[in-house]
PDB file of C-alpha atoms in Angstrom:
ATOM      1  CA  MET A   1     -12.122  -3.875 -27.528  1.00  0.00           C
ATOM      2  CA  ALA A   2     -10.076  -1.187 -25.786  1.00  0.00           C
ATOM      3  CA  GLU A   3      -6.819  -2.206 -24.179  1.00  0.00           C
ATOM      4  CA  GLU A   4      -6.834  -2.132 -20.355  1.00  0.00           C
ATOM      5  CA  PRO A   5      -4.751   0.671 -18.865  1.00  0.00           C
ATOM      6  CA  THR A   6      -1.496  -0.226 -17.188  1.00  0.00           C
ATOM      7  CA  PHE A   7      -1.364  -0.155 -13.400  1.00  0.00           C
ATOM      8  CA  GLU A   8       0.280   3.280 -13.586  1.00  0.00           C
ATOM      9  CA  GLY A   9      -2.396   4.335 -16.075  1.00  0.00           C
ATOM     10  CA  LEU A  10      -5.106   3.513 -13.516  1.00  0.00           C
ATOM     11  CA  PHE A  11      -3.625   6.155 -11.213  1.00  0.00           C
ATOM     12  CA  ARG A  12      -3.473   8.684 -14.018  1.00  0.00           C
ATOM     13  CA  GLN A  13      -7.142   7.973 -14.844  1.00  0.00           C
ATOM     14  CA  ALA A  14      -8.284   8.249 -11.203  1.00  0.00           C
ATOM     15  CA  LYS A  15     -10.535  11.232 -10.651  1.00  0.00           C
ATOM     16  CA  ARG A  16     -11.195  11.153  -6.883  1.00  0.00           C
ATOM     17  CA  SER A  17      -9.441   8.392  -4.989  1.00  0.00           C
ATOM     18  CA  ALA A  18      -7.099   5.432  -4.897  1.00  0.00           C
ATOM     19  CA  VAL A  19      -7.016   3.393  -1.700  1.00  0.00           C
ATOM     20  CA  HIS A  20      -4.751   0.469  -0.916  1.00  0.00           C
ATOM     21  CA  LEU A  21      -5.112  -2.226   1.734  1.00  0.00           C
ATOM     22  CA  GLU A  22      -1.987  -4.233   2.559  1.00  0.00           C
ATOM     23  CA  MET A  23      -2.303  -7.292   4.783  1.00  0.00           C
ATOM     24  CA  ARG A  24       1.005  -9.169   4.464  1.00  0.00           C
ATOM     25  CA  ASP A  25       3.989  -9.003   6.797  1.00  0.00           C
ATOM     26  CA  GLY A  26       6.467  -9.055   3.937  1.00  0.00           C
ATOM     27  CA  TYR A  27       6.745  -8.295   0.252  1.00  0.00           C
ATOM     28  CA  MET A  28       9.402  -8.811  -2.408  1.00  0.00           C
ATOM     29  CA  GLN A  29      12.158  -9.518   0.077  1.00  0.00           C
ATOM     30  CA  SER A  30      14.641  -9.927  -2.754  1.00  0.00           C
ATOM     31  CA  ASP A  31      14.296  -6.184  -3.495  1.00  0.00           C
ATOM     32  CA  SER A  32      17.797  -4.679  -3.513  1.00  0.00           C
ATOM     33  CA  SER A  33      16.768  -1.695  -1.361  1.00  0.00           C
ATOM     34  CA  TYR A  34      15.401  -4.015   1.316  1.00  0.00           C
ATOM     35  CA  VAL A  35      18.492  -6.246   1.188  1.00  0.00           C
ATOM     36  CA  SER A  36      20.743  -3.171   1.577  1.00  0.00           C
ATOM     37  CA  TRP A  37      18.610  -1.789   4.414  1.00  0.00           C
ATOM     38  CA  LYS A  38      18.653  -5.122   6.232  1.00  0.00           C
ATOM     39  CA  GLN A  39      22.452  -5.183   6.080  1.00  0.00           C
ATOM     40  CA  ASP A  40      22.692  -1.538   7.181  1.00  0.00           C
ATOM     41  CA  PRO A  41      19.518   0.426   8.053  1.00  0.00           C
ATOM     42  CA  HIS A  42      21.430   3.679   7.513  1.00  0.00           C
ATOM     43  CA  SER A  43      22.230   2.730   3.900  1.00  0.00           C
ATOM     44  CA  ILE A  44      18.752   3.746   2.696  1.00  0.00           C
ATOM     45  CA  ALA A  45      17.690   7.306   3.415  1.00  0.00           C
ATOM     46  CA  ALA A  46      14.213   7.685   4.931  1.00  0.00           C
ATOM     47  CA  GLU A  47      13.522  10.827   2.957  1.00  0.00           C
ATOM     48  CA  ARG A  48      13.878  10.536  -0.776  1.00  0.00           C
ATOM     49  CA  ASP A  49      13.317  13.214  -3.383  1.00  0.00           C
ATOM     50  CA  PRO A  50       9.997  12.473  -5.156  1.00  0.00           C
ATOM     51  CA  ASP A  51      11.557  13.602  -8.423  1.00  0.00           C
ATOM     52  CA  SER A  52      14.089  10.760  -8.241  1.00  0.00           C
ATOM     53  CA  ARG A  53      11.699   7.857  -7.489  1.00  0.00           C
ATOM     54  CA  PRO A  54       9.033   6.967 -10.080  1.00  0.00           C
ATOM     55  CA  TRP A  55       6.420   5.886  -7.488  1.00  0.00           C
ATOM     56  CA  LEU A  56       6.798   9.061  -5.453  1.00  0.00           C
ATOM     57  CA  ARG A  57       6.768  11.184  -8.596  1.00  0.00           C
ATOM     58  CA  LEU A  58       3.501   9.501  -9.646  1.00  0.00           C
ATOM     59  CA  MET A  59       1.949  10.017  -6.193  1.00  0.00           C
ATOM     60  CA  LYS A  60       2.985  13.673  -6.182  1.00  0.00           C
ATOM     61  CA  GLU A  61       1.497  14.098  -9.661  1.00  0.00           C
ATOM     62  CA  ILE A  62      -1.896  12.575  -8.915  1.00  0.00           C
ATOM     63  CA  THR A  63      -2.347  13.981  -5.412  1.00  0.00           C
ATOM     64  CA  SER A  64      -1.456  17.466  -6.666  1.00  0.00           C
ATOM     65  CA  ARG A  65      -4.467  17.298  -8.985  1.00  0.00           C
ATOM     66  CA  GLY A  66      -6.766  16.420  -6.087  1.00  0.00           C
ATOM     67  CA  VAL A  67      -6.848  12.616  -6.115  1.00  0.00           C
ATOM     68  CA  GLU A  68      -6.840  11.316  -2.534  1.00  0.00           C
ATOM     69  CA  VAL A  69      -4.418   8.399  -2.080  1.00  0.00           C
ATOM     70  CA  ARG A  70      -4.723   6.417   1.149  1.00  0.00           C
ATOM     71  CA  ARG A  71      -2.805   3.290   2.177  1.00  0.00           C
ATOM     72  CA  ALA A  72      -3.661   1.153   5.210  1.00  0.00           C
ATOM     73  CA  ARG A  73      -1.431  -1.622   6.475  1.00  0.00           C
ATOM     74  CA  ILE A  74      -2.592  -4.501   8.673  1.00  0.00           C
ATOM     75  CA  PHE A  75       0.412  -6.199  10.267  1.00  0.00           C
ATOM     76  CA  SER A  76       1.586  -8.522  13.013  1.00  0.00           C
ATOM     77  CA  GLU A  77       3.364  -7.303  16.126  1.00  0.00           C
ATOM     78  CA  PRO A  78       6.177  -7.331  16.766  1.00  0.00           C
ATOM     79  CA  MET A  79       6.629  -5.904  13.284  1.00  0.00           C
ATOM     80  CA  SER A  80       8.572  -7.943  10.712  1.00  0.00           C
ATOM     81  CA  ASP A  81      11.895  -6.622   9.419  1.00  0.00           C
ATOM     82  CA  TYR A  82      10.294  -5.970   6.049  1.00  0.00           C
ATOM     83  CA  LEU A  83       7.576  -3.778   7.553  1.00  0.00           C
ATOM     84  CA  ARG A  84      10.165  -1.948   9.645  1.00  0.00           C
ATOM     85  CA  PHE A  85      11.858  -1.192   6.329  1.00  0.00           C
ATOM     86  CA  GLU A  86       8.543   0.069   4.905  1.00  0.00           C
ATOM     87  CA  HIS A  87       7.925   2.151   8.025  1.00  0.00           C
ATOM     88  CA  HIS A  88      11.390   3.659   7.546  1.00  0.00           C
ATOM     89  CA  LEU A  89      10.548   4.659   3.953  1.00  0.00           C
ATOM     90  CA  THR A  90       6.945   5.777   4.533  1.00  0.00           C
ATOM     91  CA  PRO A  91       7.800   9.432   5.274  1.00  0.00           C
ATOM     92  CA  SER A  92       8.701   9.680   1.578  1.00  0.00           C
ATOM     93  CA  ASN A  93       5.251   8.392   0.603  1.00  0.00           C
ATOM     94  CA  VAL A  94       3.601  10.866   2.965  1.00  0.00           C
ATOM     95  CA  GLY A  95       5.768  13.658   1.589  1.00  0.00           C
ATOM     96  CA  ALA A  96       4.578  12.801  -1.920  1.00  0.00           C
ATOM     97  CA  GLY A  97       0.925  13.125  -0.838  1.00  0.00           C
ATOM     98  CA  GLU A  98      -0.099   9.644   0.281  1.00  0.00           C
ATOM     99  CA  GLN A  99      -1.899   9.244   3.590  1.00  0.00           C
ATOM    100  CA  VAL A 100      -0.731   6.112   5.418  1.00  0.00           C
ATOM    101  CA  ARG A 101      -2.102   4.358   8.496  1.00  0.00           C
ATOM    102  CA  TRP A 102      -1.049   1.263  10.454  1.00  0.00           C
ATOM    103  CA  LEU A 103      -3.336  -1.284  12.157  1.00  0.00           C
ATOM    104  CA  PRO A 104      -1.948  -4.119  14.289  1.00  0.00           C
ATOM    105  CA  ARG A 105      -3.518  -7.412  13.164  1.00  0.00           C
ATOM    106  CA  ARG A 106      -4.923  -8.115  16.655  1.00  0.00           C
ATOM    107  CA  LYS A 107      -7.120  -5.007  16.265  1.00  0.00           C
ATOM    108  CA  ALA A 108      -8.586  -6.310  12.982  1.00  0.00           C
ATOM    109  CA  SER A 109      -9.890  -9.691  14.145  1.00  0.00           C
ATOM    110  CA  ASP A 110     -13.561  -8.729  13.950  1.00  0.00           C
ATOM    111  CA  LEU A 111     -13.361  -7.047  10.523  1.00  0.00           C
ATOM    112  CA  ALA A 112     -14.581  -8.681   7.318  1.00  0.00           C
ATOM    113  CA  LEU A 113     -11.606  -8.486   4.958  1.00  0.00           C
ATOM    114  CA  PRO A 114     -11.044  -9.730   1.403  1.00  0.00           C
ATOM    115  CA  GLY A 115      -8.521 -12.504   0.910  1.00  0.00           C
ATOM    116  CA  ASN A 116      -5.940 -10.406  -0.923  1.00  0.00           C
ATOM    117  CA  ASP A 117      -4.335  -6.979  -0.886  1.00  0.00           C
ATOM    118  CA  PHE A 118      -6.033  -4.568  -3.237  1.00  0.00           C
ATOM    119  CA  TRP A 119      -6.221  -1.110  -4.752  1.00  0.00           C
ATOM    120  CA  LEU A 120      -9.654   0.483  -5.164  1.00  0.00           C
ATOM    121  CA  PHE A 121      -9.899   3.281  -7.720  1.00  0.00           C
ATOM    122  CA  ASP A 122     -12.723   5.857  -7.555  1.00  0.00           C
ATOM    123  CA  ASP A 123     -14.934   3.396  -5.648  1.00  0.00           C
ATOM    124  CA  SER A 124     -15.532   1.530  -8.906  1.00  0.00           C
ATOM    125  CA  LEU A 125     -12.565  -0.689  -9.835  1.00  0.00           C
ATOM    126  CA  VAL A 126     -10.795  -3.170  -7.554  1.00  0.00           C
ATOM    127  CA  VAL A 127      -7.364  -4.479  -8.458  1.00  0.00           C
ATOM    128  CA  PHE A 128      -6.438  -7.481  -6.307  1.00  0.00           C
ATOM    129  CA  LEU A 129      -2.723  -8.177  -5.996  1.00  0.00           C
ATOM    130  CA  HIS A 130      -1.544 -11.790  -5.836  1.00  0.00           C
ATOM    131  CA  PHE A 131       1.690 -12.824  -4.119  1.00  0.00           C
ATOM    132  CA  THR A 132       3.544 -16.050  -3.509  1.00  0.00           C
ATOM    133  CA  GLY A 133       4.108 -17.285   0.041  1.00  0.00           C
ATOM    134  CA  GLU A 134       7.506 -15.581  -0.093  1.00  0.00           C
ATOM    135  CA  GLY A 135       5.939 -12.205  -0.914  1.00  0.00           C
ATOM    136  CA  GLU A 136       6.918 -12.072  -4.568  1.00  0.00           C
ATOM    137  CA  LEU A 137       4.346 -11.181  -7.219  1.00  0.00           C
ATOM    138  CA  SER A 138       2.648 -14.354  -8.397  1.00  0.00           C
ATOM    139  CA  PRO A 139       3.984 -15.782 -11.672  1.00  0.00           C
ATOM    140  CA  GLU A 140       0.459 -17.063 -12.448  1.00  0.00           C
ATOM    141  CA  GLY A 141      -0.775 -13.485 -12.664  1.00  0.00           C
ATOM    142  CA  ASP A 142      -0.039 -10.786 -10.163  1.00  0.00           C
ATOM    143  CA  GLU A 143      -3.294  -8.867 -10.458  1.00  0.00           C
ATOM    144  CA  GLU A 144      -7.002  -9.392 -10.974  1.00  0.00           C
ATOM    145  CA  ARG A 145      -9.366  -6.537 -11.866  1.00  0.00           C
ATOM    146  CA  THR A 146     -13.096  -6.343 -11.201  1.00  0.00           C
ATOM    147  CA  THR A 147     -15.909  -3.822 -11.204  1.00  0.00           C
ATOM    148  CA  ALA A 148     -18.429  -6.259  -9.691  1.00  0.00           C
ATOM    149  CA  PRO A 149     -20.541  -4.102  -7.345  1.00  0.00           C
ATOM    150  CA  GLU A 150     -20.509  -6.621  -4.483  1.00  0.00           C
ATOM    151  CA  VAL A 151     -16.706  -6.891  -4.604  1.00  0.00           C
ATOM    152  CA  VAL A 152     -16.282  -3.109  -4.808  1.00  0.00           C
ATOM    153  CA  ARG A 153     -18.606  -2.749  -1.802  1.00  0.00           C
ATOM    154  CA  LEU A 154     -16.714  -5.409   0.211  1.00  0.00           C
ATOM    155  CA  CYS A 155     -13.365  -3.759  -0.474  1.00  0.00           C
ATOM    156  CA  SER A 156     -14.622  -0.242   0.179  1.00  0.00           C
ATOM    157  CA  THR A 157     -16.260  -1.269   3.457  1.00  0.00           C
ATOM    158  CA  ALA A 158     -13.192  -3.240   4.560  1.00  0.00           C
ATOM    159  CA  PHE A 159     -10.832  -0.404   3.761  1.00  0.00           C
ATOM    160  CA  GLU A 160     -12.919   2.202   5.587  1.00  0.00           C
ATOM    161  CA  ALA A 161     -13.236  -0.033   8.668  1.00  0.00           C
ATOM    162  CA  VAL A 162      -9.463  -0.507   8.772  1.00  0.00           C
ATOM    163  CA  TRP A 163      -8.821   3.190   8.123  1.00  0.00           C
ATOM    164  CA  GLU A 164     -11.090   4.227  10.992  1.00  0.00           C
ATOM    165  CA  ARG A 165      -9.191   2.044  13.500  1.00  0.00           C
ATOM    166  CA  ALA A 166      -5.680   2.523  12.182  1.00  0.00           C
ATOM    167  CA  THR A 167      -3.050   4.915  13.523  1.00  0.00           C
ATOM    168  CA  PRO A 168      -1.713   7.646  11.215  1.00  0.00           C
ATOM    169  CA  HIS A 169       1.893   7.048  10.183  1.00  0.00           C
ATOM    170  CA  GLU A 170       3.082  10.170  11.966  1.00  0.00           C
ATOM    171  CA  GLU A 171       1.790   8.765  15.285  1.00  0.00           C
ATOM    172  CA  TYR A 172       2.665   5.059  14.963  1.00  0.00           C
ATOM    173  CA  ARG A 173       5.906   3.760  16.476  1.00  0.00           C
ATOM    174  CA  PRO A 174       6.861   0.145  15.662  1.00  0.00           C
ATOM    175  CA  VAL A 175       6.850  -2.365  18.508  1.00  0.00           C
TER     176      VAL A 175
END
């Protein structure tokens, strides 16, 4: 049996698309960049060189070969400090080729959404991400992969519904 590709490997294998739906108001709040930003928002530059950050370098690599990467965030208003931090850093993601949109939670009430954040690769593989209540990756297993057609369809439909309603990063201003 072939070994499953790493999470990074899934991006490198993507042929057409990788979409990500985020639905939490905070993630990994022990992250040193977030802690520094919270103490002094000017301590973390909004624009970072993609060649110096592995995630941005990966996004630049895969989007430059034609893979569309879209990220949609559903969030509460007023926005949490953690999401203000993410909003501050998002221009770097956009600069590396990601498309990012924001949807206030109150505008998502009538949408059917899966119970967890996910990545959907090439409309065929869903990777659910599992977090603790504090926003850290779950020690019981931080991801779950499936190609079940009904799950792929749910996630694809949910993502597209959110994407259609959401505001592009360049136009959204935090409340």
